[in-house]
Amino acid sequence: MSHPTNREPIGVIGTGYVGLVTAAGFAELGNDVWCIDIDEAKIEGLKQGRIPIWEPGLAELVERHRGRLHFSTDLADALEHARLLFVAVGTPPTYSGDADLSAVHSVVAAMPASDRHALVMKSTVPVGTGATIKRVFEEQGKAGFRYVSCPEFLKEGSAVKDFLQPDRVVIGDDGDWAGDAVVDLYAPLEAPLVRTDIKSAEMVKLASNAFLATKISFINEIANVCEETGADVVEVARGMGLDDRIGPKFLQAGIGFGGSCFPKDVTALKQLAGNSGYHFQLLNSVIEVNELQKRRVMAKLEKNLGSLVGKEIGLLGLAFKPNTDDMREASSLVLSARLQAAGARVRAYDPVAEDEARKLIGGVEFKTSAAEVADGADALVLVTEWPEFAELDFSAVAASMRGNTVIDGRNFLDAEKVRDAGLAYEGIGRPALKDREPARTA
Ligand code: UGA
């Protein structure tokens, strides 16, 4: 990628996952980036090259562009060098289901009166937040401060790639210099651009996540019906996905979606609709289906093992998806608690998420490999589709287990290979071997 020299310096407020990837991505495009965070320890670590999150390619990018990335706890550094200040602070859910915007409002309050600066909102916020912030600026005598909504669509685990090769860039603004400047910033990526008003841009973000979550809950319900009827959801998804209008992505049935975004954003959109007087019926079901899906493994285990009291259950993977150590809303949290409530003993292995998991999960015995998890286990449950689990020597696994049940919570393993090793394989929405019709040749 070429590194133009005439790129304008920018500020990024918040060096969490979104902020850091955005900063490193723009540094790769040639921008100097002033990264600001109130967490002194984090900034000190970043100055010394310590990356606080595990994200493929991020550490390399930060290292390569150390000369362009400036880390500070002082907002004045960003205000001095940059006119565009990206906001990438957390907006976690509250008990009411609304997003907690206190960090966003602290940033807004810290801005000085200025005619040459703009806030560019990356944090996921409810529709109407931009309008509120503009009103606050006016009330505080800072009406010259511009505002742009520029939602992010990064996926954890492939965030660097998603930044550099986006499906689209969405920019919501008032048609002023700030919007033009953000368009210019993204121009080298040559992605389709949706330039629109601020509220529509805010809604694109929430609606996209809610739609993807709906797609997952839909295929999970199809999987549950497949289990009742003998169809195979993997085949069904393949047949559906070839329809251009449906598409093959996000049709993998499993034990539910997790992460820092889908559960939060679906709830936030439902809540936003409710606050505006509209009952978003579909989203209630999307959330409920997902909660039930996380528990479906229990019935499968009980069917195979009888009572779970005293049984040794091994979890393969804990993170909410592979290539991340993020444990937020991970299905493993619900599953490990349910298993222990049913009297089972739980052991688990995750290639990178153990440290995060230890903070959230109690009573689980952490192992250092999948083979250790299998040793003496009555059943294994694949929770996260880490590639290394597909490479397991299932004959060795079968020999070391006390029982022979393998529940594949992500339909990720090669079912025949697992069965050939003498194990009783069961996926999600897939018929058991005995019920399957003989394979047909074309
Ligand atoms: C999601 C969106 O995909 C991003 O576009 C968005 O920017 C991000 O949220 C955000 O708002 O910040 P992410 O949470 O990183 O990204 O993870 P996904 O890859 O979307 O997966 C979410 C969950 O859905 C995972 O638990 C995954 O296992 C599950 N999933 C995904 C399925 O169960 N089935 C599928 O077919 C796909």
CSV table of C-alpha atoms and ligand atoms in Angstrom, one decimal:
chain,number,residue,atom,x,y,z
A,1,MET,CA,0.0,0.0,0.0
A,2,SER,CA,1.4,3.4,-0.9
A,3,HIS,CA,2.0,5.9,1.9
A,4,PRO,CA,1.1,9.4,0.7
A,5,THR,CA,2.9,12.2,2.5
A,6,ASN,CA,0.0,14.8,2.3
A,7,ARG,CA,-2.3,12.9,4.7
A,8,GLU,CA,-3.8,15.0,7.5
A,9,PRO,CA,-3.1,14.2,11.1
A,10,ILE,CA,-6.0,12.9,13.1
A,11,GLY,CA,-6.9,12.3,16.7
A,12,VAL,CA,-8.4,9.1,18.2
A,13,ILE,CA,-10.0,9.3,21.6
A,14,GLY,CA,-10.2,5.9,23.3
A,15,THR,CA,-7.5,3.3,22.7
A,16,GLY,CA,-9.7,0.2,23.1
A,17,TYR,CA,-10.3,-2.3,20.3
A,18,VAL,CA,-12.0,0.1,17.9
A,19,GLY,CA,-9.8,3.1,18.6
A,20,LEU,CA,-6.5,1.2,18.3
A,21,VAL,CA,-7.5,-0.6,15.1
A,22,THR,CA,-8.7,2.7,13.6
A,23,ALA,CA,-5.5,4.5,14.6
A,24,ALA,CA,-3.2,1.8,13.3
A,25,GLY,CA,-5.3,1.5,10.1
A,26,PHE,CA,-5.0,5.3,9.4
A,27,ALA,CA,-1.2,5.1,10.3
A,28,GLU,CA,-1.0,2.5,7.6
A,29,LEU,CA,-2.6,4.9,5.2
A,30,GLY,CA,0.0,7.5,6.0
A,31,ASN,CA,-1.7,9.6,8.7
A,32,ASP,CA,-0.1,10.7,11.8
A,33,VAL,CA,-2.4,9.7,14.6
A,34,TRP,CA,-2.6,11.2,18.2
A,35,CYS,CA,-4.2,8.5,20.4
A,36,ILE,CA,-5.7,9.7,23.6
A,37,ASP,CA,-6.9,7.7,26.6
A,38,ILE,CA,-7.6,8.5,30.2
A,39,ASP,CA,-6.0,5.2,31.3
A,40,GLU,CA,-2.4,6.1,32.1
A,41,ALA,CA,-1.2,2.5,32.4
A,42,LYS,CA,-2.6,1.7,29.0
A,43,ILE,CA,-1.0,4.7,27.4
A,44,GLU,CA,2.3,3.9,29.1
A,45,GLY,CA,2.1,0.3,27.9
A,46,LEU,CA,1.3,1.5,24.3
A,47,LYS,CA,4.3,3.8,24.3
A,48,GLN,CA,6.4,0.8,25.1
A,49,GLY,CA,4.8,-1.2,22.4
A,50,ARG,CA,2.4,-3.3,24.6
A,51,ILE,CA,-0.9,-4.0,22.9
A,52,PRO,CA,-3.7,-4.5,25.4
A,53,ILE,CA,-5.9,-6.7,23.1
A,54,TRP,CA,-5.2,-9.8,21.1
A,55,GLU,CA,-6.1,-9.0,17.4
A,56,PRO,CA,-4.3,-10.6,14.5
A,57,GLY,CA,-2.0,-8.2,12.7
A,58,LEU,CA,-2.5,-5.3,15.0
A,59,ALA,CA,0.7,-5.5,17.0
A,60,GLU,CA,2.7,-5.7,13.7
A,61,LEU,CA,0.9,-2.6,12.3
A,62,VAL,CA,1.4,-0.6,15.5
A,63,GLU,CA,5.1,-1.6,15.5
A,64,ARG,CA,5.6,-0.7,11.9
A,65,HIS,CA,4.1,2.7,12.3
A,66,ARG,CA,5.5,3.7,15.7
A,67,GLY,CA,6.8,6.9,14.2
A,68,ARG,CA,3.2,8.0,13.2
A,69,LEU,CA,1.4,6.8,16.3
A,70,HIS,CA,1.6,9.2,19.2
A,71,PHE,CA,0.1,8.1,22.6
A,72,SER,CA,-0.9,10.6,25.3
A,73,THR,CA,-3.4,11.1,28.1
A,74,ASP,CA,-3.6,14.8,27.3
A,75,LEU,CA,-6.5,15.7,24.9
A,76,ALA,CA,-4.7,19.0,24.2
A,77,ASP,CA,-2.1,17.0,22.2
A,78,ALA,CA,-4.8,15.8,19.8
A,79,LEU,CA,-6.5,19.2,19.6
A,80,GLU,CA,-3.2,20.9,18.7
A,81,HIS,CA,-2.3,18.6,15.9
A,82,ALA,CA,-5.6,17.4,14.4
A,83,ARG,CA,-8.9,18.9,13.4
A,84,LEU,CA,-10.7,15.5,13.1
A,85,LEU,CA,-11.1,13.8,16.5
A,86,PHE,CA,-12.4,10.2,16.2
A,87,VAL,CA,-14.4,9.1,19.2
A,88,ALA,CA,-13.9,5.4,20.0
A,89,VAL,CA,-14.9,5.1,23.7
A,90,GLY,CA,-17.1,2.3,25.2
A,91,THR,CA,-20.9,2.4,25.1
A,92,PRO,CA,-21.7,-0.6,27.3
A,93,PRO,CA,-25.3,-1.7,28.0
A,94,THR,CA,-27.1,-0.5,31.1
A,95,TYR,CA,-29.7,-2.4,33.2
A,96,SER,CA,-32.4,-0.7,31.2
A,97,GLY,CA,-31.0,-2.0,27.9
A,98,ASP,CA,-30.0,1.6,26.8
A,99,ALA,CA,-26.4,2.3,25.8
A,100,ASP,CA,-24.4,4.0,28.5
A,101,LEU,CA,-23.2,7.2,26.8
A,102,SER,CA,-21.3,8.6,29.8
A,103,ALA,CA,-17.9,8.2,28.3
A,104,VAL,CA,-19.1,9.9,25.0
A,105,HIS,CA,-20.6,12.8,27.0
A,106,SER,CA,-17.3,13.2,29.0
A,107,VAL,CA,-15.5,13.6,25.6
A,108,VAL,CA,-18.0,16.1,24.4
A,109,ALA,CA,-17.7,18.1,27.7
A,110,ALA,CA,-13.9,18.2,27.4
A,111,MET,CA,-14.0,19.8,24.0
A,112,PRO,CA,-13.2,23.5,23.8
A,113,ALA,CA,-15.1,26.1,21.7
A,114,SER,CA,-13.6,25.8,18.3
A,115,ASP,CA,-14.4,26.5,14.6
A,116,ARG,CA,-11.7,24.3,13.3
A,117,HIS,CA,-12.4,20.9,15.0
A,118,ALA,CA,-14.9,18.1,14.4
A,119,LEU,CA,-15.9,15.0,16.4
A,120,VAL,CA,-16.1,11.9,14.3
A,121,MET,CA,-18.2,9.3,16.1
A,122,LYS,CA,-16.9,5.7,15.8
A,123,SER,CA,-18.5,4.4,19.0
A,124,THR,CA,-21.8,2.7,18.5
A,125,VAL,CA,-24.5,5.1,19.7
A,126,PRO,CA,-28.3,5.3,19.6
A,127,VAL,CA,-29.9,7.1,16.7
A,128,GLY,CA,-30.3,10.7,17.7
A,129,THR,CA,-27.0,10.9,19.6
A,130,GLY,CA,-25.4,13.2,17.0
A,131,ALA,CA,-28.4,15.6,17.2
A,132,THR,CA,-28.1,15.6,21.0
A,133,ILE,CA,-24.4,16.3,20.9
A,134,LYS,CA,-24.9,19.1,18.4
A,135,ARG,CA,-27.5,20.6,20.8
A,136,VAL,CA,-25.1,20.3,23.7
A,137,PHE,CA,-22.4,22.0,21.7
A,138,GLU,CA,-24.8,24.9,21.0
A,139,GLU,CA,-25.8,25.2,24.6
A,140,GLN,CA,-22.2,25.3,25.7
A,141,GLY,CA,-21.3,28.0,23.2
A,142,LYS,CA,-19.4,25.6,21.0
A,143,ALA,CA,-21.6,25.7,18.0
A,144,GLY,CA,-18.6,25.9,15.7
A,145,PHE,CA,-17.6,22.4,16.6
A,146,ARG,CA,-18.6,20.1,13.7
A,147,TYR,CA,-20.0,16.5,14.0
A,148,VAL,CA,-19.7,13.5,11.8
A,149,SER,CA,-21.1,10.0,12.3
A,150,CYS,CA,-18.8,7.3,10.9
A,151,PRO,CA,-19.8,3.9,12.3
A,152,GLU,CA,-17.4,1.1,12.3
A,153,PHE,CA,-18.0,-2.4,10.9
A,154,LEU,CA,-14.9,-4.2,12.2
A,155,LYS,CA,-15.2,-7.8,13.2
A,156,GLU,CA,-13.0,-9.0,16.1
A,157,GLY,CA,-10.4,-11.4,14.8
A,158,SER,CA,-10.3,-9.8,11.3
A,159,ALA,CA,-10.5,-6.1,12.3
A,160,VAL,CA,-7.3,-5.0,10.6
A,161,LYS,CA,-8.3,-6.6,7.4
A,162,ASP,CA,-11.9,-5.2,7.8
A,163,PHE,CA,-10.4,-1.7,8.2
A,164,LEU,CA,-8.2,-1.9,5.2
A,165,GLN,CA,-10.7,-3.7,2.9
A,166,PRO,CA,-14.2,-2.5,4.1
A,167,ASP,CA,-17.4,-3.6,2.3
A,168,ARG,CA,-18.5,0.1,2.6
A,169,VAL,CA,-17.7,3.3,4.4
A,170,VAL,CA,-20.7,5.1,5.9
A,171,ILE,CA,-20.4,8.8,6.6
A,172,GLY,CA,-23.2,10.9,8.1
A,173,ASP,CA,-22.7,14.6,8.2
A,174,ASP,CA,-24.2,18.0,7.6
A,175,GLY,CA,-22.5,18.5,4.3
A,176,ASP,CA,-19.8,20.7,5.7
A,177,TRP,CA,-15.9,20.6,5.6
A,178,ALA,CA,-15.7,17.9,8.3
A,179,GLY,CA,-17.7,15.4,6.2
A,180,ASP,CA,-15.6,16.2,3.1
A,181,ALA,CA,-12.4,15.7,5.2
A,182,VAL,CA,-13.6,12.3,6.5
A,183,VAL,CA,-14.5,11.3,2.9
A,184,ASP,CA,-10.9,12.2,1.9
A,185,LEU,CA,-9.4,10.2,4.7
A,186,TYR,CA,-11.1,7.0,3.5
A,187,ALA,CA,-10.6,7.7,-0.2
A,188,PRO,CA,-7.4,5.5,-0.6
A,189,LEU,CA,-9.5,2.4,0.5
A,190,GLU,CA,-11.6,2.8,-2.6
A,191,ALA,CA,-14.6,1.3,-0.8
A,192,PRO,CA,-18.2,2.0,-1.8
A,193,LEU,CA,-19.2,5.2,0.1
A,194,VAL,CA,-22.6,5.9,1.6
A,195,ARG,CA,-22.7,9.6,2.5
A,196,THR,CA,-25.9,10.5,4.2
A,197,ASP,CA,-27.4,12.4,7.1
A,198,ILE,CA,-26.2,11.7,10.6
A,199,LYS,CA,-29.3,9.9,11.9
A,200,SER,CA,-29.3,7.5,8.9
A,201,ALA,CA,-25.7,6.7,9.4
A,202,GLU,CA,-26.3,5.9,13.0
A,203,MET,CA,-29.2,3.7,12.0
A,204,VAL,CA,-27.1,1.8,9.4
A,205,LYS,CA,-24.8,0.6,12.1
A,206,LEU,CA,-27.6,-0.6,14.5
A,207,ALA,CA,-29.7,-2.1,11.7
A,208,SER,CA,-26.7,-4.0,10.2
A,209,ASN,CA,-25.8,-5.7,13.5
A,210,ALA,CA,-29.5,-6.4,14.3
A,211,PHE,CA,-30.0,-7.9,10.8
A,212,LEU,CA,-26.9,-10.2,11.1
A,213,ALA,CA,-28.1,-11.3,14.6
A,214,THR,CA,-31.5,-12.0,13.2
A,215,LYS,CA,-29.9,-14.1,10.4
A,216,ILE,CA,-28.1,-16.2,13.1
A,217,SER,CA,-31.2,-16.7,15.3
A,218,PHE,CA,-33.2,-17.6,12.2
A,219,ILE,CA,-30.8,-20.3,11.1
A,220,ASN,CA,-30.6,-21.5,14.7
A,221,GLU,CA,-34.3,-22.0,14.7
A,222,ILE,CA,-34.2,-23.8,11.4
A,223,ALA,CA,-31.5,-26.0,13.0
A,224,ASN,CA,-33.8,-26.8,15.9
A,225,VAL,CA,-36.6,-27.7,13.4
A,226,CYS,CA,-34.1,-29.8,11.5
A,227,GLU,CA,-33.4,-31.8,14.6
A,228,GLU,CA,-37.1,-32.6,14.9
A,229,THR,CA,-37.5,-33.5,11.2
A,230,GLY,CA,-34.3,-35.2,10.3
A,231,ALA,CA,-33.0,-32.6,7.9
A,232,ASP,CA,-29.4,-31.4,8.1
A,233,VAL,CA,-29.0,-27.6,8.7
A,234,VAL,CA,-25.6,-27.5,7.1
A,235,GLU,CA,-27.1,-28.8,3.8
A,236,VAL,CA,-30.1,-26.5,4.2
A,237,ALA,CA,-27.9,-23.4,4.8
A,238,ARG,CA,-25.8,-24.4,1.7
A,239,GLY,CA,-28.9,-24.6,-0.4
A,240,MET,CA,-30.3,-21.3,0.9
A,241,GLY,CA,-27.0,-19.4,0.8
A,242,LEU,CA,-26.6,-20.0,-3.0
A,243,ASP,CA,-29.5,-17.7,-3.5
A,244,ASP,CA,-27.9,-14.3,-4.2
A,245,ARG,CA,-30.6,-12.6,-2.2
A,246,ILE,CA,-29.8,-14.6,0.9
A,247,GLY,CA,-26.1,-15.2,0.6
A,248,PRO,CA,-24.0,-17.8,2.5
A,249,LYS,CA,-22.6,-15.7,5.3
A,250,PHE,CA,-24.0,-15.8,8.9
A,251,LEU,CA,-25.9,-18.9,8.2
A,252,GLN,CA,-23.9,-21.1,10.5
A,253,ALA,CA,-26.1,-22.7,13.1
A,254,GLY,CA,-24.6,-23.1,16.6
A,255,ILE,CA,-24.9,-22.5,20.3
A,256,GLY,CA,-25.7,-18.8,19.9
A,257,PHE,CA,-24.0,-15.5,19.2
A,258,GLY,CA,-22.0,-13.6,21.7
A,259,GLY,CA,-19.4,-10.8,21.7
A,260,SER,CA,-19.4,-7.2,22.7
A,261,CYS,CA,-21.7,-6.0,19.8
A,262,PHE,CA,-24.6,-8.2,18.8
A,263,PRO,CA,-26.2,-8.8,22.2
A,264,LYS,CA,-25.6,-5.2,23.1
A,265,ASP,CA,-26.7,-3.6,19.8
A,266,VAL,CA,-29.8,-5.8,19.3
A,267,THR,CA,-31.0,-4.8,22.8
A,268,ALA,CA,-30.0,-1.2,22.3
A,269,LEU,CA,-32.1,-1.0,19.0
A,270,LYS,CA,-35.0,-2.7,20.7
A,271,GLN,CA,-34.8,-0.2,23.6
A,272,LEU,CA,-34.3,2.7,21.2
A,273,ALA,CA,-37.5,1.7,19.3
A,274,GLY,CA,-39.3,1.3,22.6
A,275,ASN,CA,-38.2,4.7,23.8
A,276,SER,CA,-39.6,6.2,20.6
A,277,GLY,CA,-42.9,4.4,21.1
A,278,TYR,CA,-42.4,1.5,18.7
A,279,HIS,CA,-42.5,-2.1,19.8
A,280,PHE,CA,-39.8,-3.9,17.8
A,281,GLN,CA,-41.4,-7.4,18.0
A,282,LEU,CA,-38.9,-9.3,15.9
A,283,LEU,CA,-35.9,-8.3,18.0
A,284,ASN,CA,-37.5,-9.7,21.1
A,285,SER,CA,-37.5,-13.1,19.5
A,286,VAL,CA,-33.9,-12.8,18.1
A,287,ILE,CA,-32.7,-12.2,21.7
A,288,GLU,CA,-34.9,-14.9,23.2
A,289,VAL,CA,-33.9,-17.5,20.6
A,290,ASN,CA,-30.2,-16.8,21.3
A,291,GLU,CA,-30.6,-17.2,25.0
A,292,LEU,CA,-32.3,-20.5,24.6
A,293,GLN,CA,-29.8,-21.7,22.0
A,294,LYS,CA,-26.9,-21.3,24.5
A,295,ARG,CA,-28.6,-23.8,26.7
A,296,ARG,CA,-29.5,-26.5,24.1
A,297,VAL,CA,-26.4,-28.4,24.7
A,298,MET,CA,-27.6,-29.3,28.1
A,299,ALA,CA,-30.4,-31.5,26.7
A,300,LYS,CA,-28.0,-33.2,24.3
A,301,LEU,CA,-25.6,-34.0,27.1
A,302,GLU,CA,-28.4,-35.4,29.3
A,303,LYS,CA,-29.8,-37.5,26.5
A,304,ASN,CA,-26.3,-39.1,26.1
A,305,LEU,CA,-25.1,-39.2,29.7
A,306,GLY,CA,-28.3,-39.3,31.9
A,307,SER,CA,-27.8,-37.2,35.0
A,308,LEU,CA,-24.9,-34.8,34.8
A,309,VAL,CA,-24.1,-35.0,38.5
A,310,GLY,CA,-20.4,-35.8,38.9
A,311,LYS,CA,-19.9,-36.1,35.2
A,312,GLU,CA,-16.7,-34.6,33.7
A,313,ILE,CA,-17.6,-32.3,30.9
A,314,GLY,CA,-14.8,-30.8,28.8
A,315,LEU,CA,-15.2,-27.5,26.9
A,316,LEU,CA,-13.1,-26.9,23.8
A,317,GLY,CA,-12.8,-23.2,23.4
A,318,LEU,CA,-14.2,-20.4,25.6
A,319,ALA,CA,-13.9,-17.2,23.6
A,320,PHE,CA,-17.1,-15.9,21.9
A,321,LYS,CA,-15.6,-16.8,18.6
A,322,PRO,CA,-12.1,-17.8,17.3
A,323,ASN,CA,-9.2,-15.5,16.8
A,324,THR,CA,-10.0,-13.4,19.8
A,325,ASP,CA,-9.6,-13.5,23.6
A,326,ASP,CA,-12.8,-11.7,24.1
A,327,MET,CA,-15.2,-13.4,26.5
A,328,ARG,CA,-18.0,-10.9,26.5
A,329,GLU,CA,-21.4,-12.6,26.3
A,330,ALA,CA,-19.6,-15.8,25.2
A,331,SER,CA,-21.9,-18.9,25.1
A,332,SER,CA,-19.3,-20.6,27.3
A,333,LEU,CA,-20.3,-18.3,30.2
A,334,VAL,CA,-23.9,-19.5,30.2
A,335,LEU,CA,-22.9,-23.1,29.5
A,336,SER,CA,-20.3,-23.5,32.2
A,337,ALA,CA,-22.7,-22.0,34.8
A,338,ARG,CA,-25.6,-24.3,33.6
A,339,LEU,CA,-23.4,-27.4,33.7
A,340,GLN,CA,-22.2,-26.7,37.2
A,341,ALA,CA,-25.7,-25.9,38.3
A,342,ALA,CA,-26.6,-29.4,37.0
A,343,GLY,CA,-23.8,-30.9,39.1
A,344,ALA,CA,-21.2,-31.5,36.4
A,345,ARG,CA,-17.5,-30.9,36.8
A,346,VAL,CA,-16.3,-28.6,34.1
A,347,ARG,CA,-12.8,-28.5,32.6
A,348,ALA,CA,-11.9,-26.2,29.6
A,349,TYR,CA,-9.1,-25.2,27.3
A,350,ASP,CA,-8.9,-22.1,25.0
A,351,PRO,CA,-5.8,-21.2,23.0
A,352,VAL,CA,-5.9,-17.5,24.0
A,353,ALA,CA,-8.9,-16.6,26.2
A,354,GLU,CA,-7.9,-18.3,29.5
A,355,ASP,CA,-6.8,-15.1,31.2
A,356,GLU,CA,-10.0,-13.3,30.3
A,357,ALA,CA,-12.1,-16.4,31.1
A,358,ARG,CA,-10.5,-16.7,34.6
A,359,LYS,CA,-11.9,-13.3,35.4
A,360,LEU,CA,-15.5,-14.3,34.5
A,361,ILE,CA,-15.9,-18.0,35.1
A,362,GLY,CA,-15.8,-19.7,38.5
A,363,GLY,CA,-15.3,-23.3,39.3
A,364,VAL,CA,-13.8,-24.4,36.0
A,365,GLU,CA,-10.6,-26.3,35.8
A,366,PHE,CA,-8.4,-24.8,33.1
A,367,LYS,CA,-6.3,-27.2,31.1
A,368,THR,CA,-3.4,-26.3,28.8
A,369,SER,CA,-4.5,-28.4,25.7
A,370,ALA,CA,-7.4,-30.1,24.1
A,371,ALA,CA,-5.8,-33.5,24.8
A,372,GLU,CA,-5.8,-32.7,28.5
A,373,VAL,CA,-9.4,-31.7,28.4
A,374,ALA,CA,-10.3,-35.0,26.8
A,375,ASP,CA,-8.3,-37.1,29.2
A,376,GLY,CA,-10.9,-38.8,31.5
A,377,ALA,CA,-13.8,-36.7,30.2
A,378,ASP,CA,-17.3,-38.1,29.9
A,379,ALA,CA,-18.2,-35.7,27.1
A,380,LEU,CA,-16.6,-32.9,25.1
A,381,VAL,CA,-18.4,-29.8,23.9
A,382,LEU,CA,-16.9,-27.7,21.1
A,383,VAL,CA,-17.8,-24.2,22.0
A,384,THR,CA,-15.4,-22.1,19.9
A,385,GLU,CA,-14.3,-23.2,16.4
A,386,TRP,CA,-10.6,-22.7,16.9
A,387,PRO,CA,-8.8,-24.3,13.8
A,388,GLU,CA,-6.6,-26.5,16.0
A,389,PHE,CA,-9.6,-28.4,17.2
A,390,ALA,CA,-10.3,-29.7,13.7
A,391,GLU,CA,-6.8,-31.1,13.6
A,392,LEU,CA,-7.2,-33.2,16.8
A,393,ASP,CA,-6.2,-36.8,16.7
A,394,PHE,CA,-9.7,-38.2,17.5
A,395,SER,CA,-8.5,-41.8,18.0
A,396,ALA,CA,-6.2,-40.6,20.8
A,397,VAL,CA,-9.0,-38.5,22.1
A,398,ALA,CA,-11.4,-41.5,22.1
A,399,ALA,CA,-8.8,-43.6,23.8
A,400,SER,CA,-8.2,-41.1,26.7
A,401,MET,CA,-11.9,-40.2,27.3
A,402,ARG,CA,-13.9,-41.9,30.0
A,403,GLY,CA,-17.1,-41.6,27.9
A,404,ASN,CA,-17.6,-41.1,24.1
A,405,THR,CA,-19.9,-38.1,23.6
A,406,VAL,CA,-18.8,-35.2,21.4
A,407,ILE,CA,-21.2,-32.3,21.0
A,408,ASP,CA,-20.1,-30.0,18.2
A,409,GLY,CA,-21.6,-26.6,19.2
A,410,ARG,CA,-20.4,-25.0,15.9
A,411,ASN,CA,-20.9,-27.8,13.4
A,412,PHE,CA,-17.2,-27.4,12.8
A,413,LEU,CA,-15.6,-30.8,13.1
A,414,ASP,CA,-15.5,-33.5,10.4
A,415,ALA,CA,-18.4,-35.6,11.7
A,416,GLU,CA,-17.3,-38.8,9.9
A,417,LYS,CA,-13.7,-38.5,11.2
A,418,VAL,CA,-15.0,-38.1,14.8
A,419,ARG,CA,-17.4,-41.1,14.4
A,420,ASP,CA,-14.7,-43.2,12.7
A,421,ALA,CA,-12.7,-42.8,15.9
A,422,GLY,CA,-15.5,-44.5,17.8
A,423,LEU,CA,-17.0,-41.3,19.3
A,424,ALA,CA,-20.7,-40.5,19.4
A,425,TYR,CA,-20.8,-37.2,17.4
A,426,GLU,CA,-23.7,-34.8,17.6
A,427,GLY,CA,-23.8,-31.4,16.0
A,428,ILE,CA,-26.5,-28.6,16.0
A,429,GLY,CA,-29.4,-29.3,13.7
A,430,ARG,CA,-27.8,-32.3,12.1
A,431,PRO,CA,-29.3,-35.8,12.2
A,432,ALA,CA,-27.5,-38.5,14.2
A,433,LEU,CA,-25.6,-41.1,12.0
A,434,LYS,CA,-28.2,-43.8,12.4
A,435,ASP,CA,-30.9,-41.7,10.9
A,436,ARG,CA,-28.9,-40.5,7.9
A,437,GLU,CA,-29.8,-41.7,4.4
A,438,PRO,CA,-26.9,-43.3,2.5
A,439,ALA,CA,-24.8,-40.7,0.7
A,440,ARG,CA,-25.8,-40.2,-2.9
A,441,THR,CA,-23.4,-39.7,-5.7
A,442,ALA,CA,-24.1,-37.1,-8.4
B,1,UGA,C1,-19.9,-7.8,14.8
B,1,UGA,C2,-20.2,-7.5,13.3
B,1,UGA,O1,-20.0,-8.6,12.5
B,1,UGA,C3,-19.3,-6.4,12.8
B,1,UGA,O2,-19.6,-6.0,11.5
B,1,UGA,C4,-19.5,-5.2,13.7
B,1,UGA,O3,-18.6,-4.1,13.4
B,1,UGA,C5,-19.2,-5.6,15.2
B,1,UGA,O4,-20.1,-6.6,15.6
B,1,UGA,C6,-19.4,-4.4,16.0
B,1,UGA,O5,-20.5,-3.9,16.1
B,1,UGA,O6,-18.4,-3.9,16.6
B,1,UGA,P1,-18.1,-9.3,16.0
B,1,UGA,O7,-18.9,-9.1,17.3
B,1,UGA,O8,-16.6,-9.1,16.1
B,1,UGA,O9,-18.6,-8.4,14.8
B,1,UGA,O10,-18.3,-10.8,15.6
B,1,UGA,P2,-19.0,-11.7,14.5
B,1,UGA,O11,-17.9,-12.3,13.6
B,1,UGA,O12,-20.0,-10.9,13.8
B,1,UGA,O13,-19.7,-12.8,15.3
B,1,UGA,C7,-20.6,-12.5,16.3
B,1,UGA,C8,-21.2,-13.8,16.9
B,1,UGA,O14,-22.0,-14.5,16.0
B,1,UGA,C9,-20.1,-14.8,17.4
B,1,UGA,O15,-20.5,-15.4,18.6
B,1,UGA,C10,-20.2,-15.9,16.3
B,1,UGA,O16,-19.9,-17.2,16.8
B,1,UGA,C11,-21.7,-15.8,16.0
B,1,UGA,N1,-22.0,-16.3,14.6
B,1,UGA,C12,-21.6,-15.7,13.5
B,1,UGA,C13,-22.8,-17.4,14.5
B,1,UGA,O17,-23.3,-18.1,15.5
B,1,UGA,N2,-23.2,-17.9,13.2
B,1,UGA,C14,-22.7,-17.2,12.1
B,1,UGA,O18,-23.1,-17.7,11.0
B,1,UGA,C15,-21.9,-16.1,12.3
